[in-house]
Short mmCIF file of C-alpha atoms in Angstrom, two decimals:
data_model
loop_
_atom_site.label_atom_id
_atom_site.label_comp_id
_atom_site.label_asym_id
_atom_site.label_seq_id
_atom_site.Cartn_x
_atom_site.Cartn_y
_atom_site.Cartn_z
CA UNK C 194 -4.95 16.88 8.41
CA UNK C 195 -3.15 14.45 10.53
CA UNK C 196 0.10 12.69 9.50
CA UNK C 197 1.38 9.49 10.87
CA UNK C 198 5.09 8.65 10.96
CA UNK C 199 6.68 5.35 11.99
CA UNK C 200 9.88 4.83 13.73
CA UNK C 201 11.88 2.35 15.65
CA UNK C 202 12.74 -0.29 13.19
CA UNK C 203 16.15 -1.81 12.82
CA UNK C 204 18.19 -5.15 12.66
CA UNK C 205 17.81 -7.55 15.39
CA UNK C 206 18.75 -11.12 15.98
CA UNK C 207 15.97 -13.96 16.12
CA UNK C 208 14.45 -13.89 19.76
CA UNK C 209 15.15 -10.27 20.14
CA UNK C 210 12.85 -7.33 20.58
CA UNK C 211 11.96 -3.99 19.02
CA UNK C 212 9.65 -1.27 19.92
CA UNK C 213 8.03 0.59 17.01
CA UNK C 214 6.34 3.92 17.52
CA UNK C 215 3.71 5.71 15.45
CA UNK C 216 3.50 9.60 15.96
CA UNK C 217 0.68 11.77 14.91
CA UNK C 218 1.40 15.33 13.83
CA UNK C 219 -0.69 18.07 12.16
CA UNK C 220 -3.34 20.45 13.14
CA UNK C 221 -5.04 17.97 15.50
CA UNK C 222 -2.41 15.35 16.40
CA UNK C 223 -4.40 12.84 18.11
CA UNK C 224 -4.65 9.40 17.39
CA UNK C 225 -7.96 7.49 17.43
CA UNK C 226 -8.16 4.01 15.75
CA UNK C 227 -4.60 3.10 14.62
CA UNK C 228 -3.36 -0.06 13.04
CA UNK C 229 0.13 -1.58 12.35
CA UNK C 230 0.57 -3.30 9.21
CA UNK C 231 3.62 -4.88 7.58
CA UNK C 232 4.67 -5.94 4.14
CA UNK C 233 7.51 -8.45 3.38
CA UNK C 234 9.19 -8.61 -0.03
CA UNK C 235 6.76 -10.42 -2.54
CA UNK C 236 3.88 -10.42 -0.20
CA UNK C 237 0.71 -8.50 0.47
CA UNK C 238 0.43 -6.04 3.14
CA UNK C 239 -1.12 -7.64 6.28
CA UNK C 240 -2.56 -6.30 9.48
CA UNK C 241 -0.30 -6.97 12.57
CA UNK C 242 -2.30 -5.33 15.35
CA UNK C 243 -4.83 -2.38 15.85
CA UNK C 244 -6.14 -0.49 18.68
CA UNK C 245 -9.33 1.47 18.89
CA UNK C 246 -9.70 4.85 20.71
CA UNK C 247 -11.46 2.95 23.55
CA UNK C 248 -8.70 0.60 24.05
CA UNK C 249 -9.94 -2.50 22.18
CA UNK C 250 -7.28 -4.26 20.43
CA UNK C 251 -7.08 -6.79 17.45
CA UNK C 252 -4.09 -8.91 16.74
CA UNK C 253 -3.12 -11.23 13.81
CA UNK C 254 -2.64 -14.87 14.76
CA UNK C 255 1.03 -14.62 14.36
CA UNK C 256 1.32 -11.66 16.56
CA UNK C 257 -0.53 -13.05 19.44
CA UNK C 258 1.56 -13.60 22.54
CA UNK C 259 4.59 -11.81 21.02
CA UNK C 260 3.47 -8.45 20.07
CA UNK C 261 1.58 -5.75 22.02
CA UNK C 262 0.00 -2.51 20.73
CA UNK C 263 -0.45 0.32 23.08
CA UNK C 264 -1.49 3.94 23.27
CA UNK C 265 1.44 5.86 24.87
CA UNK C 266 0.21 9.32 24.66
CA UNK C 267 -2.62 11.25 22.97
CA UNK C 268 -0.72 11.25 19.65
CA UNK C 269 1.69 7.98 19.83
CA UNK C 270 0.82 4.44 19.53
CA UNK C 271 3.56 1.67 19.96
CA UNK C 272 4.01 -1.77 18.92
CA UNK C 273 6.22 -3.77 21.15
CA UNK C 274 7.65 -6.96 19.48
CA UNK C 275 9.20 -9.66 21.34
CA UNK C 276 10.44 -13.18 20.40
CA UNK C 277 11.17 -11.90 16.80
CA UNK C 278 11.49 -14.42 14.15
CA UNK C 279 13.27 -14.06 10.67
CA UNK C 280 9.68 -14.37 8.97
CA UNK C 281 8.75 -11.07 10.88
CA UNK C 282 11.24 -9.27 8.52
CA UNK C 283 9.11 -6.70 6.65
CA UNK C 284 8.41 -3.02 6.36
CA UNK C 285 5.88 -1.85 9.19
CA UNK C 286 3.54 0.80 8.63
CA UNK C 287 0.97 2.48 10.85
CA UNK C 288 -2.27 4.00 9.58
CA UNK C 289 -5.81 5.01 10.61
CA UNK C 290 -8.36 2.30 11.30
CA UNK C 291 -11.92 2.23 10.48
CA UNK C 292 -14.25 -0.35 12.28
CA UNK C 293 -17.46 -1.47 11.00
CA UNK C 294 -18.89 -4.36 12.92
CA UNK C 295 -16.14 -7.06 13.14
CA UNK C 296 -14.20 -5.51 10.23
CA UNK C 297 -11.31 -3.47 10.87
CA UNK C 298 -9.94 -1.61 7.70
CA UNK C 299 -6.94 0.66 7.02
CA UNK C 300 -8.02 4.17 6.05
CA UNK C 301 -5.92 7.08 4.85
CA UNK C 302 -2.51 7.32 3.08
CA UNK C 303 0.41 4.86 3.79
CA UNK C 304 3.58 6.41 4.98
CA UNK C 305 7.20 5.34 4.29
CA UNK C 306 7.10 2.74 6.91
CA UNK C 307 10.04 1.39 9.12
CA UNK C 308 12.13 -1.57 8.29
CA UNK C 309 12.32 -4.51 10.55
CA UNK C 310 15.01 -7.10 9.81
CA UNK C 311 15.37 -10.12 11.84
CA UNK C 312 18.51 -12.26 11.31
CA UNK C 313 18.69 -15.96 12.03
#
């Protein structure tokens, strides 16, 4: 069973950058379709960006032009976040993604996530 672990969060000033990493481990530690989600206090969890095994990507509107999802190795996927805003403050999670038509959905168990805090 593959497990995913997030890292790279932290405290950054508005306008700054962070790079989050999602690493797969387990019996077959490869990442196929992976998504980054985030959840801010009092808000629902939302998709930030996702990448398919073939390289196709999907971004939330708020992430376009600022965030970049990439596959670094067979078992790591990163999320580069630039021009961060206070409203980007949230816990960020990575998780497997299943794609059906134009619908990309999270599948599997949520990890602990990594906290991103953007100060104004």
